[in-house]
PDB file of C-alpha atoms in Angstrom:
ATOM      1  CA  MET A   1     -73.977 -80.905 224.349  1.00  0.00           C
ATOM      2  CA  TYR A   2     -75.228 -77.621 222.345  1.00  0.00           C
ATOM      3  CA  GLN A   3     -73.135 -74.644 221.392  1.00  0.00           C
ATOM      4  CA  THR A   4     -74.962 -71.528 223.008  1.00  0.00           C
ATOM      5  CA  ASN A   5     -74.532 -67.870 221.739  1.00  0.00           C
ATOM      6  CA  MET A   6     -76.907 -65.916 224.263  1.00  0.00           C
ATOM      7  CA  GLY A   7     -76.987 -61.913 224.612  1.00  0.00           C
ATOM      8  CA  SER A   8     -78.929 -58.934 226.380  1.00  0.00           C
ATOM      9  CA  GLY A   9     -79.353 -55.519 226.822  1.00  0.00           C
ATOM     10  CA  THR A  10     -81.091 -52.796 228.894  1.00  0.00           C
ATOM     11  CA  ARG A  11     -81.936 -49.068 227.461  1.00  0.00           C
ATOM     12  CA  ILE A  12     -82.685 -46.062 229.962  1.00  0.00           C
ATOM     13  CA  GLY A  13     -83.897 -43.257 228.225  1.00  0.00           C
ATOM     14  CA  ASP A  14     -80.960 -42.253 226.305  1.00  0.00           C
ATOM     15  CA  ASP A  15     -78.615 -45.261 228.404  1.00  0.00           C
ATOM     16  CA  PHE A  16     -78.122 -48.456 226.552  1.00  0.00           C
ATOM     17  CA  SER A  17     -75.342 -51.274 228.371  1.00  0.00           C
ATOM     18  CA  GLY A  18     -75.358 -55.037 227.629  1.00  0.00           C
ATOM     19  CA  GLY A  19     -73.360 -57.748 226.321  1.00  0.00           C
ATOM     20  CA  ALA A  20     -72.884 -61.706 224.646  1.00  0.00           C
ATOM     21  CA  ALA A  21     -71.319 -64.748 225.660  1.00  0.00           C
ATOM     22  CA  GLN A  22     -70.829 -67.670 223.742  1.00  0.00           C
ATOM     23  CA  GLY A  23     -69.883 -71.248 224.797  1.00  0.00           C
ATOM     24  CA  TYR A  24     -72.103 -74.556 225.696  1.00  0.00           C
ATOM     25  CA  TYR A  25     -74.659 -76.298 227.056  1.00  0.00           C
ATOM     26  CA  ILE A  26     -73.623 -80.437 228.271  1.00  0.00           C
ATOM     27  CA  TYR A  27     -75.580 -82.204 229.541  1.00  0.00           C
ATOM     28  CA  VAL A  28     -74.258 -85.468 231.638  1.00  0.00           C
ATOM     29  CA  VAL A  29     -77.824 -87.709 231.562  1.00  0.00           C
ATOM     30  CA  THR A  30     -76.579 -89.507 234.791  1.00  0.00           C
ATOM     31  CA  ASN A  31     -80.304 -91.553 235.682  1.00  0.00           C
ATOM     32  CA  ILE A  32     -83.776 -92.246 234.532  1.00  0.00           C
ATOM     33  CA  ASP A  33     -86.659 -92.929 236.611  1.00  0.00           C
ATOM     34  CA  LYS A  34     -90.652 -93.540 235.879  1.00  0.00           C
ATOM     35  CA  LEU A  35     -91.259 -89.737 235.736  1.00  0.00           C
ATOM     36  CA  ASN A  36     -87.568 -88.331 235.384  1.00  0.00           C
ATOM     37  CA  VAL A  37     -85.118 -87.536 233.312  1.00  0.00           C
ATOM     38  CA  TYR A  38     -81.662 -85.956 235.881  1.00  0.00           C
ATOM     39  CA  SER A  39     -78.502 -84.947 234.632  1.00  0.00           C
ATOM     40  CA  ILE A  40     -75.203 -83.024 235.754  1.00  0.00           C
ATOM     41  CA  SER A  41     -75.213 -79.994 234.090  1.00  0.00           C
ATOM     42  CA  LEU A  42     -72.532 -77.411 232.322  1.00  0.00           C
ATOM     43  CA  LEU A  43     -73.079 -73.687 231.309  1.00  0.00           C
ATOM     44  CA  ILE A  44     -69.629 -72.862 230.037  1.00  0.00           C
ATOM     45  CA  THR A  45     -69.537 -69.394 228.612  1.00  0.00           C
ATOM     46  CA  GLN A  46     -66.938 -66.715 227.455  1.00  0.00           C
ATOM     47  CA  SER A  47     -67.571 -63.112 227.401  1.00  0.00           C
ATOM     48  CA  ILE A  48     -67.324 -61.806 224.102  1.00  0.00           C
ATOM     49  CA  SER A  49     -66.415 -58.618 224.419  1.00  0.00           C
ATOM     50  CA  SER A  50     -63.849 -59.833 227.815  1.00  0.00           C
ATOM     51  CA  GLY A  51     -62.754 -62.990 227.154  1.00  0.00           C
ATOM     52  CA  TYR A  52     -63.602 -64.058 230.755  1.00  0.00           C
ATOM     53  CA  PRO A  53     -65.046 -67.854 231.675  1.00  0.00           C
ATOM     54  CA  SER A  54     -68.494 -68.528 233.384  1.00  0.00           C
ATOM     55  CA  LEU A  55     -69.386 -71.645 235.238  1.00  0.00           C
ATOM     56  CA  ASN A  56     -72.547 -73.140 236.486  1.00  0.00           C
ATOM     57  CA  LEU A  57     -72.899 -76.694 237.785  1.00  0.00           C
ATOM     58  CA  SER A  58     -75.307 -77.462 238.834  1.00  0.00           C
ATOM     59  CA  THR A  59     -78.788 -80.420 238.026  1.00  0.00           C
ATOM     60  CA  GLU A  60     -81.397 -80.283 236.390  1.00  0.00           C
ATOM     61  CA  LEU A  61     -84.631 -82.033 235.060  1.00  0.00           C
ATOM     62  CA  LEU A  62     -84.230 -82.889 231.735  1.00  0.00           C
ATOM     63  CA  ASN A  63     -87.841 -82.973 231.001  1.00  0.00           C
ATOM     64  CA  GLY A  64     -88.839 -81.516 227.640  1.00  0.00           C
ATOM     65  CA  LYS A  65     -85.782 -80.148 227.230  1.00  0.00           C
ATOM     66  CA  ILE A  66     -83.655 -82.661 225.626  1.00  0.00           C
ATOM     67  CA  PHE A  67     -86.297 -84.968 224.212  1.00  0.00           C
ATOM     68  CA  ILE A  68     -89.964 -83.887 223.028  1.00  0.00           C
ATOM     69  CA  ASP A  69     -91.930 -86.404 221.467  1.00  0.00           C
ATOM     70  CA  PRO A  70     -93.126 -85.266 218.364  1.00  0.00           C
ATOM     71  CA  GLN A  71     -96.553 -87.254 218.255  1.00  0.00           C
ATOM     72  CA  GLU A  72     -97.164 -85.827 222.039  1.00  0.00           C
ATOM     73  CA  ALA A  73     -95.982 -82.340 221.297  1.00  0.00           C
ATOM     74  CA  GLU A  74     -98.869 -82.478 217.879  1.00  0.00           C
ATOM     75  CA  ASP A  75    -101.545 -84.259 220.039  1.00  0.00           C
ATOM     76  CA  TYR A  76    -100.867 -81.359 222.948  1.00  0.00           C
ATOM     77  CA  VAL A  77    -101.319 -78.934 220.831  1.00  0.00           C
ATOM     78  CA  LYS A  78    -104.575 -79.406 219.153  1.00  0.00           C
ATOM     79  CA  LYS A  79    -105.645 -80.317 222.355  1.00  0.00           C
ATOM     80  CA  VAL A  80    -104.499 -77.027 223.900  1.00  0.00           C
ATOM     81  CA  LYS A  81    -106.241 -75.002 220.822  1.00  0.00           C
ATOM     82  CA  VAL A  82    -109.449 -76.585 221.271  1.00  0.00           C
ATOM     83  CA  ALA A  83    -110.000 -75.924 224.955  1.00  0.00           C
ATOM     84  CA  GLY A  84    -109.100 -72.222 224.206  1.00  0.00           C
ATOM     85  CA  LEU A  85    -106.397 -69.867 224.730  1.00  0.00           C
ATOM     86  CA  PRO A  86    -106.200 -66.971 227.273  1.00  0.00           C
ATOM     87  CA  PRO A  87    -105.663 -64.049 225.449  1.00  0.00           C
ATOM     88  CA  GLY A  88    -100.992 -63.694 224.763  1.00  0.00           C
ATOM     89  CA  LEU A  89    -100.498 -67.302 225.007  1.00  0.00           C
ATOM     90  CA  LYS A  90     -99.797 -69.340 221.771  1.00  0.00           C
ATOM     91  CA  TYR A  91     -99.146 -72.749 220.992  1.00  0.00           C
ATOM     92  CA  GLU A  92     -97.595 -74.431 217.399  1.00  0.00           C
ATOM     93  CA  PHE A  93     -96.687 -77.076 215.975  1.00  0.00           C
ATOM     94  CA  GLY A  94     -95.702 -78.496 212.040  1.00  0.00           C
ATOM     95  CA  PRO A  95     -93.163 -79.577 209.918  1.00  0.00           C
ATOM     96  CA  TYR A  96     -89.894 -77.443 209.747  1.00  0.00           C
ATOM     97  CA  GLY A  97     -87.765 -78.630 206.631  1.00  0.00           C
ATOM     98  CA  ASN A  98     -86.541 -82.491 206.377  1.00  0.00           C
ATOM     99  CA  ASN A  99     -87.753 -84.868 209.031  1.00  0.00           C
ATOM    100  CA  LEU A 100     -88.161 -82.207 211.121  1.00  0.00           C
ATOM    101  CA  TYR A 101     -91.106 -80.088 213.414  1.00  0.00           C
ATOM    102  CA  TYR A 102     -91.029 -76.419 215.356  1.00  0.00           C
ATOM    103  CA  PHE A 103     -92.485 -76.578 218.469  1.00  0.00           C
ATOM    104  CA  LEU A 104     -93.303 -73.092 219.844  1.00  0.00           C
ATOM    105  CA  ILE A 105     -94.150 -71.467 223.122  1.00  0.00           C
ATOM    106  CA  GLU A 106     -95.543 -67.960 223.226  1.00  0.00           C
ATOM    107  CA  ALA A 107     -96.884 -66.004 226.434  1.00  0.00           C
ATOM    108  CA  SER A 108     -96.888 -62.255 226.714  1.00  0.00           C
ATOM    109  CA  ASP A 109     -98.734 -58.959 227.945  1.00  0.00           C
ATOM    110  CA  TYR A 110     -98.628 -55.607 227.671  1.00  0.00           C
ATOM    111  CA  GLN A 111     -95.624 -55.745 230.306  1.00  0.00           C
ATOM    112  CA  SER A 112     -93.523 -58.087 228.363  1.00  0.00           C
ATOM    113  CA  MET A 113     -93.331 -61.238 226.435  1.00  0.00           C
ATOM    114  CA  GLU A 114     -90.882 -64.622 226.831  1.00  0.00           C
ATOM    115  CA  ARG A 115     -90.868 -66.695 223.472  1.00  0.00           C
ATOM    116  CA  ILE A 116     -89.244 -71.033 222.598  1.00  0.00           C
ATOM    117  CA  LEU A 117     -89.088 -72.146 219.470  1.00  0.00           C
ATOM    118  CA  PHE A 118     -87.810 -75.508 219.837  1.00  0.00           C
ATOM    119  CA  ILE A 119     -87.027 -77.855 216.404  1.00  0.00           C
ATOM    120  CA  LEU A 120     -86.733 -81.193 216.629  1.00  0.00           C
ATOM    121  CA  ASP A 121     -85.908 -84.365 214.218  1.00  0.00           C
ATOM    122  CA  ASN A 122     -88.060 -87.327 213.883  1.00  0.00           C
ATOM    123  CA  LYS A 123     -87.254 -88.829 217.091  1.00  0.00           C
ATOM    124  CA  GLY A 124     -87.579 -85.830 219.049  1.00  0.00           C
ATOM    125  CA  ILE A 125     -83.977 -85.210 219.741  1.00  0.00           C
ATOM    126  CA  VAL A 126     -83.964 -81.349 220.327  1.00  0.00           C
ATOM    127  CA  GLN A 127     -81.781 -80.126 217.635  1.00  0.00           C
ATOM    128  CA  LYS A 128     -82.074 -76.083 218.344  1.00  0.00           C
ATOM    129  CA  ILE A 129     -83.692 -73.910 220.955  1.00  0.00           C
ATOM    130  CA  SER A 130     -84.173 -70.233 220.576  1.00  0.00           C
ATOM    131  CA  ILE A 131     -85.264 -68.223 223.616  1.00  0.00           C
ATOM    132  CA  LEU A 132     -86.618 -64.754 223.322  1.00  0.00           C
ATOM    133  CA  GLU A 133     -87.386 -62.296 226.535  1.00  0.00           C
ATOM    134  CA  LYS A 134     -88.319 -58.917 226.758  1.00  0.00           C
ATOM    135  CA  GLN A 135     -89.518 -56.618 229.404  1.00  0.00           C
ATOM    136  CA  ARG A 136     -91.427 -53.146 227.979  1.00  0.00           C
ATOM    137  CA  LEU A 137     -89.403 -51.299 225.996  1.00  0.00           C
ATOM    138  CA  SER A 138     -86.315 -51.272 228.453  1.00  0.00           C
ATOM    139  CA  SER A 139     -84.985 -55.031 228.277  1.00  0.00           C
ATOM    140  CA  SER A 140     -84.581 -57.948 226.343  1.00  0.00           C
ATOM    141  CA  THR A 141     -82.312 -61.336 226.547  1.00  0.00           C
ATOM    142  CA  ALA A 142     -81.890 -64.014 223.339  1.00  0.00           C
ATOM    143  CA  VAL A 143     -80.735 -67.015 224.132  1.00  0.00           C
ATOM    144  CA  GLU A 144     -79.417 -69.927 220.823  1.00  0.00           C
ATOM    145  CA  LEU A 145     -78.646 -73.684 221.472  1.00  0.00           C
ATOM    146  CA  GLN A 146     -77.304 -75.494 218.676  1.00  0.00           C
ATOM    147  CA  LEU A 147     -77.113 -79.208 218.516  1.00  0.00           C
ATOM    148  CA  VAL A 148     -73.678 -80.134 218.322  1.00  0.00           C
ATOM    149  CA  ARG A 149     -73.084 -84.175 219.429  1.00  0.00           C
ATOM    150  CA  VAL A 150     -74.683 -86.827 221.365  1.00  0.00           C
ATOM    151  CA  TYR A 151     -71.569 -88.046 223.340  1.00  0.00           C
ATOM    152  CA  ASN A 152     -71.181 -91.931 225.865  1.00  0.00           C
ATOM    153  CA  THR A 153     -69.692 -90.322 229.522  1.00  0.00           C
ATOM    154  CA  ASN A 154     -68.283 -93.396 231.892  1.00  0.00           C
ATOM    155  CA  ILE A 155     -70.770 -92.128 234.550  1.00  0.00           C
ATOM    156  CA  PRO A 156     -71.232 -95.357 236.589  1.00  0.00           C
ATOM    157  CA  GLN A 157     -74.603 -96.182 237.674  1.00  0.00           C
ATOM    158  CA  ILE A 158     -74.912 -95.001 241.468  1.00  0.00           C
ATOM    159  CA  THR A 159     -78.561 -95.958 243.153  1.00  0.00           C
ATOM    160  CA  SER A 160     -78.089 -94.734 246.380  1.00  0.00           C
ATOM    161  CA  PRO A 161     -77.938 -91.537 247.443  1.00  0.00           C
ATOM    162  CA  PRO A 162     -74.159 -89.758 249.236  1.00  0.00           C
ATOM    163  CA  PRO A 163     -73.948 -89.300 252.875  1.00  0.00           C
ATOM    164  CA  ALA A 164     -73.986 -85.658 252.716  1.00  0.00           C
ATOM    165  CA  VAL A 165     -77.535 -84.879 252.099  1.00  0.00           C
ATOM    166  CA  LYS A 166     -78.084 -86.056 256.415  1.00  0.00           C
ATOM    167  CA  PHE A 167     -75.996 -82.551 256.626  1.00  0.00           C
ATOM    168  CA  SER A 168     -77.326 -79.438 256.976  1.00  0.00           C
ATOM    169  CA  PRO A 169     -74.130 -77.322 256.165  1.00  0.00           C
ATOM    170  CA  THR A 170     -73.409 -74.122 256.586  1.00  0.00           C
ATOM    171  CA  TYR A 171     -71.148 -71.783 254.464  1.00  0.00           C
ATOM    172  CA  GLN A 172     -69.663 -68.592 253.913  1.00  0.00           C
ATOM    173  CA  PHE A 173     -69.236 -67.174 250.594  1.00  0.00           C
ATOM    174  CA  TYR A 174     -66.273 -64.048 248.936  1.00  0.00           C
ATOM    175  CA  SER A 175     -66.108 -62.015 245.482  1.00  0.00           C
ATOM    176  CA  SER A 176     -62.633 -61.957 244.420  1.00  0.00           C
ATOM    177  CA  VAL A 177     -60.950 -60.948 240.745  1.00  0.00           C
ATOM    178  CA  SER A 178     -59.008 -63.040 238.729  1.00  0.00           C
ATOM    179  CA  LEU A 179     -57.923 -65.422 240.885  1.00  0.00           C
ATOM    180  CA  PHE A 180     -56.205 -68.332 237.777  1.00  0.00           C
ATOM    181  CA  GLN A 181     -55.217 -64.822 236.300  1.00  0.00           C
ATOM    182  CA  GLY A 182     -52.070 -64.694 238.630  1.00  0.00           C
ATOM    183  CA  TYR A 183     -54.135 -61.112 240.047  1.00  0.00           C
ATOM    184  CA  HIS A 184     -56.284 -62.181 242.928  1.00  0.00           C
ATOM    185  CA  GLY A 185     -58.218 -58.704 244.262  1.00  0.00           C
ATOM    186  CA  MET A 186     -59.336 -58.688 247.980  1.00  0.00           C
ATOM    187  CA  SER A 187     -62.016 -60.953 248.972  1.00  0.00           C
ATOM    188  CA  THR A 188     -65.273 -59.215 249.817  1.00  0.00           C
ATOM    189  CA  PRO A 189     -67.855 -61.292 252.093  1.00  0.00           C
ATOM    190  CA  LEU A 190     -70.832 -62.298 250.246  1.00  0.00           C
ATOM    191  CA  GLY A 191     -72.860 -63.130 253.090  1.00  0.00           C
ATOM    192  CA  MET A 192     -73.946 -66.567 254.250  1.00  0.00           C
ATOM    193  CA  GLY A 193     -75.938 -69.560 253.128  1.00  0.00           C
ATOM    194  CA  ARG A 194     -77.572 -73.138 254.831  1.00  0.00           C
ATOM    195  CA  PHE A 195     -78.271 -75.818 252.817  1.00  0.00           C
ATOM    196  CA  ALA A 196     -80.661 -78.494 254.092  1.00  0.00           C
ATOM    197  CA  ALA A 197     -82.585 -81.422 252.069  1.00  0.00           C
ATOM    198  CA  LEU A 198     -86.196 -81.017 252.283  1.00  0.00           C
ATOM    199  CA  SER A 199     -87.631 -83.823 251.545  1.00  0.00           C
ATOM    200  CA  SER A 200     -87.193 -86.723 248.595  1.00  0.00           C
ATOM    201  CA  SER A 201     -89.033 -87.828 245.409  1.00  0.00           C
ATOM    202  CA  GLY A 202     -87.311 -91.097 244.061  1.00  0.00           C
ATOM    203  CA  THR A 203     -83.975 -89.929 243.435  1.00  0.00           C
ATOM    204  CA  LEU A 204     -84.704 -86.289 243.580  1.00  0.00           C
ATOM    205  CA  PHE A 205     -83.819 -84.065 246.904  1.00  0.00           C
ATOM    206  CA  LEU A 206     -85.223 -80.500 247.339  1.00  0.00           C
ATOM    207  CA  ILE A 207     -82.561 -78.667 248.256  1.00  0.00           C
ATOM    208  CA  ASP A 208     -83.126 -75.780 251.014  1.00  0.00           C
ATOM    209  CA  VAL A 209     -81.268 -73.168 250.681  1.00  0.00           C
ATOM    210  CA  GLN A 210     -81.629 -70.093 253.234  1.00  0.00           C
ATOM    211  CA  GLY A 211     -79.230 -67.223 252.992  1.00  0.00           C
ATOM    212  CA  GLN A 212     -80.158 -63.615 251.967  1.00  0.00           C
ATOM    213  CA  VAL A 213     -82.717 -64.762 249.806  1.00  0.00           C
ATOM    214  CA  ARG A 214     -84.230 -67.770 250.174  1.00  0.00           C
ATOM    215  CA  LYS A 215     -84.899 -70.423 247.497  1.00  0.00           C
ATOM    216  CA  GLN A 216     -84.815 -73.611 246.568  1.00  0.00           C
ATOM    217  CA  ALA A 217     -82.466 -75.903 244.892  1.00  0.00           C
ATOM    218  CA  ILE A 218     -82.416 -79.568 243.700  1.00  0.00           C
ATOM    219  CA  GLY A 219     -79.690 -82.668 243.533  1.00  0.00           C
ATOM    220  CA  ASN A 220     -79.799 -86.080 242.744  1.00  0.00           C
ATOM    221  CA  TYR A 221     -78.358 -89.083 243.843  1.00  0.00           C
ATOM    222  CA  TYR A 222     -75.014 -87.756 241.764  1.00  0.00           C
ATOM    223  CA  LEU A 223     -74.451 -84.294 242.722  1.00  0.00           C
ATOM    224  CA  GLY A 224     -76.240 -81.323 244.424  1.00  0.00           C
ATOM    225  CA  PRO A 225     -75.611 -77.621 245.693  1.00  0.00           C
ATOM    226  CA  TYR A 226     -73.409 -78.973 248.482  1.00  0.00           C
ATOM    227  CA  TYR A 227     -72.083 -82.362 247.890  1.00  0.00           C
ATOM    228  CA  ILE A 228     -71.471 -85.041 245.189  1.00  0.00           C
ATOM    229  CA  ASN A 229     -71.810 -88.566 245.068  1.00  0.00           C
ATOM    230  CA  PRO A 230     -67.939 -90.111 246.656  1.00  0.00           C
ATOM    231  CA  GLN A 231     -68.595 -92.446 243.832  1.00  0.00           C
ATOM    232  CA  LEU A 232     -67.678 -89.717 241.121  1.00  0.00           C
ATOM    233  CA  LEU A 233     -64.623 -89.094 243.522  1.00  0.00           C
ATOM    234  CA  ARG A 234     -62.999 -92.188 242.716  1.00  0.00           C
ATOM    235  CA  GLN A 235     -62.475 -91.793 239.559  1.00  0.00           C
ATOM    236  CA  ASN A 236     -59.468 -89.892 237.431  1.00  0.00           C
ATOM    237  CA  SER A 237     -61.416 -87.670 235.626  1.00  0.00           C
ATOM    238  CA  ILE A 238     -65.546 -86.854 236.801  1.00  0.00           C
ATOM    239  CA  ILE A 239     -66.441 -85.487 233.279  1.00  0.00           C
ATOM    240  CA  SER A 240     -64.406 -85.332 229.603  1.00  0.00           C
ATOM    241  CA  ILE A 241     -64.803 -84.380 226.142  1.00  0.00           C
ATOM    242  CA  SER A 242     -62.021 -84.385 224.707  1.00  0.00           C
ATOM    243  CA  GLN A 243     -63.606 -83.205 221.284  1.00  0.00           C
ATOM    244  CA  ILE A 244     -63.858 -79.267 223.170  1.00  0.00           C
ATOM    245  CA  GLY A 245     -60.468 -79.964 225.527  1.00  0.00           C
ATOM    246  CA  LEU A 246     -63.818 -79.790 229.070  1.00  0.00           C
ATOM    247  CA  SER A 247     -62.926 -82.261 231.964  1.00  0.00           C
ATOM    248  CA  TRP A 248     -63.965 -81.870 235.344  1.00  0.00           C
ATOM    249  CA  ASP A 249     -60.452 -84.051 236.806  1.00  0.00           C
ATOM    250  CA  ILE A 250     -59.063 -85.518 240.352  1.00  0.00           C
ATOM    251  CA  VAL A 251     -56.093 -83.235 240.906  1.00  0.00           C
ATOM    252  CA  GLY A 252     -54.782 -84.237 244.254  1.00  0.00           C
ATOM    253  CA  ARG A 253     -55.581 -83.456 248.292  1.00  0.00           C
ATOM    254  CA  GLY A 254     -56.848 -80.087 248.695  1.00  0.00           C
ATOM    255  CA  GLN A 255     -55.628 -77.225 251.207  1.00  0.00           C
ATOM    256  CA  TYR A 256     -58.414 -79.019 253.984  1.00  0.00           C
ATOM    257  CA  GLY A 257     -57.592 -82.594 253.428  1.00  0.00           C
ATOM    258  CA  GLY A 258     -60.593 -83.291 251.194  1.00  0.00           C
ATOM    259  CA  ILE A 259     -59.897 -84.681 247.470  1.00  0.00           C
ATOM    260  CA  LEU A 260     -59.449 -81.188 245.027  1.00  0.00           C
ATOM    261  CA  THR A 261     -61.335 -81.758 241.927  1.00  0.00           C
ATOM    262  CA  GLN A 262     -60.687 -79.102 239.356  1.00  0.00           C
ATOM    263  CA  VAL A 263     -62.889 -77.869 235.772  1.00  0.00           C
ATOM    264  CA  ASN A 264     -60.802 -77.498 232.814  1.00  0.00           C
ATOM    265  CA  MET A 265     -61.505 -76.330 229.695  1.00  0.00           C
ATOM    266  CA  ARG A 266     -58.881 -76.812 226.856  1.00  0.00           C
ATOM    267  CA  GLU A 267     -56.036 -77.408 229.516  1.00  0.00           C
ATOM    268  CA  TYR A 268     -56.944 -74.504 231.306  1.00  0.00           C
ATOM    269  CA  PRO A 269     -58.337 -74.323 235.063  1.00  0.00           C
ATOM    270  CA  ILE A 270     -61.899 -72.767 235.392  1.00  0.00           C
ATOM    271  CA  ALA A 271     -62.955 -74.010 238.884  1.00  0.00           C
ATOM    272  CA  GLN A 272     -62.152 -75.767 241.487  1.00  0.00           C
ATOM    273  CA  TYR A 273     -64.203 -77.844 243.935  1.00  0.00           C
ATOM    274  CA  GLU A 274     -62.628 -79.861 247.648  1.00  0.00           C
ATOM    275  CA  TYR A 275     -64.889 -82.510 248.353  1.00  0.00           C
ATOM    276  CA  GLU A 276     -64.779 -84.924 251.692  1.00  0.00           C
ATOM    277  CA  PRO A 277     -63.427 -88.312 250.395  1.00  0.00           C
ATOM    278  CA  ASN A 278     -65.984 -90.282 253.090  1.00  0.00           C
ATOM    279  CA  THR A 279     -69.526 -88.388 252.709  1.00  0.00           C
ATOM    280  CA  GLY A 280     -68.920 -86.252 249.102  1.00  0.00           C
ATOM    281  CA  LEU A 281     -69.797 -82.862 251.263  1.00  0.00           C
ATOM    282  CA  LEU A 282     -68.460 -80.070 249.364  1.00  0.00           C
ATOM    283  CA  LEU A 283     -65.938 -77.965 251.471  1.00  0.00           C
ATOM    284  CA  ASN A 284     -64.855 -75.626 249.408  1.00  0.00           C
ATOM    285  CA  ALA A 285     -64.624 -74.104 245.961  1.00  0.00           C
ATOM    286  CA  THR A 286     -63.716 -71.459 243.430  1.00  0.00           C
ATOM    287  CA  ILE A 287     -66.360 -70.890 240.763  1.00  0.00           C
ATOM    288  CA  PRO A 288     -66.203 -68.281 237.287  1.00  0.00           C
ATOM    289  CA  GLN A 289     -68.778 -65.719 237.345  1.00  0.00           C
ATOM    290  CA  GLY A 290     -67.543 -63.736 234.191  1.00  0.00           C
ATOM    291  CA  GLU A 291     -65.499 -60.770 233.614  1.00  0.00           C
ATOM    292  CA  GLY A 292     -62.823 -61.289 236.158  1.00  0.00           C
ATOM    293  CA  LEU A 293     -65.397 -62.534 239.518  1.00  0.00           C
ATOM    294  CA  TYR A 294     -65.188 -65.203 241.175  1.00  0.00           C
ATOM    295  CA  VAL A 295     -67.231 -66.312 244.071  1.00  0.00           C
ATOM    296  CA  SER A 296     -65.508 -68.430 246.494  1.00  0.00           C
ATOM    297  CA  MET A 297     -67.927 -70.654 249.108  1.00  0.00           C
ATOM    298  CA  PHE A 298     -66.043 -72.104 252.349  1.00  0.00           C
ATOM    299  CA  LEU A 299     -67.489 -74.658 254.933  1.00  0.00           C
ATOM    300  CA  VAL A 300     -68.614 -73.230 257.898  1.00  0.00           C
ATOM    301  CA  SER A 301     -69.811 -75.369 259.914  1.00  0.00           C
ATOM    302  CA  LYS A 302     -71.891 -79.534 259.345  1.00  0.00           C
TER     303      LYS A 302
END
């Protein structure tokens, strides 16, 4: 679990707009194979100005995110420096205080600059990440992650894919306002999206998302952008970290007859996901996007 602070700003002429948020990145390591480290990832943030929450629940590959072998990083930097780096690209590695190392990656040109700084201990566990991005003189984004603690979870070992990955479901998307704070503004249609598993490699699924903008996402045997493994629905709590008041719980039956799950932060509900109990197919979801906005998605067809 990492505590995070992030901010962004844009300047056009004399006008400036921006915002800042703070919260947690939580990477629940589910399985490791010969090539990849997989996780259920939760990014929970709260706007500093308004106090509204935002949640991003996804599956990620953690290669190079939470663990970097210090010797491999040092050898790699030496190798690329000997080979020669193109203009604007920089790699650095070196000691950073007692039993710590830094690993810097920077790329820049006349239009933009991106810098990523990792601080890791002598065992390779990433302690801190600082990211800075700039686009010309008009916009910039800064993100910092600081390791809080490594926890054990009650995630079961799952060795088979959920039946839902065989489906190609279609969803209708809507936006609304402050659903969990008593006021529910008029829902606005956002279009439709279709999800389909394109290919698999090990326990990784590549998901094709066809909507207003076509893109790709990933899933694994535990979770994907439109499914969960039904084995996770047999627990009272899917994920629980009491030290920060986070829980993703089973709360009963939903309005579509599925299993209703709810993400809570300090006993306050911030998101809901309803799944078919046998296949793990997502039936509907309501997810905060910050500033009082929520996106809801409803299954239209399989």
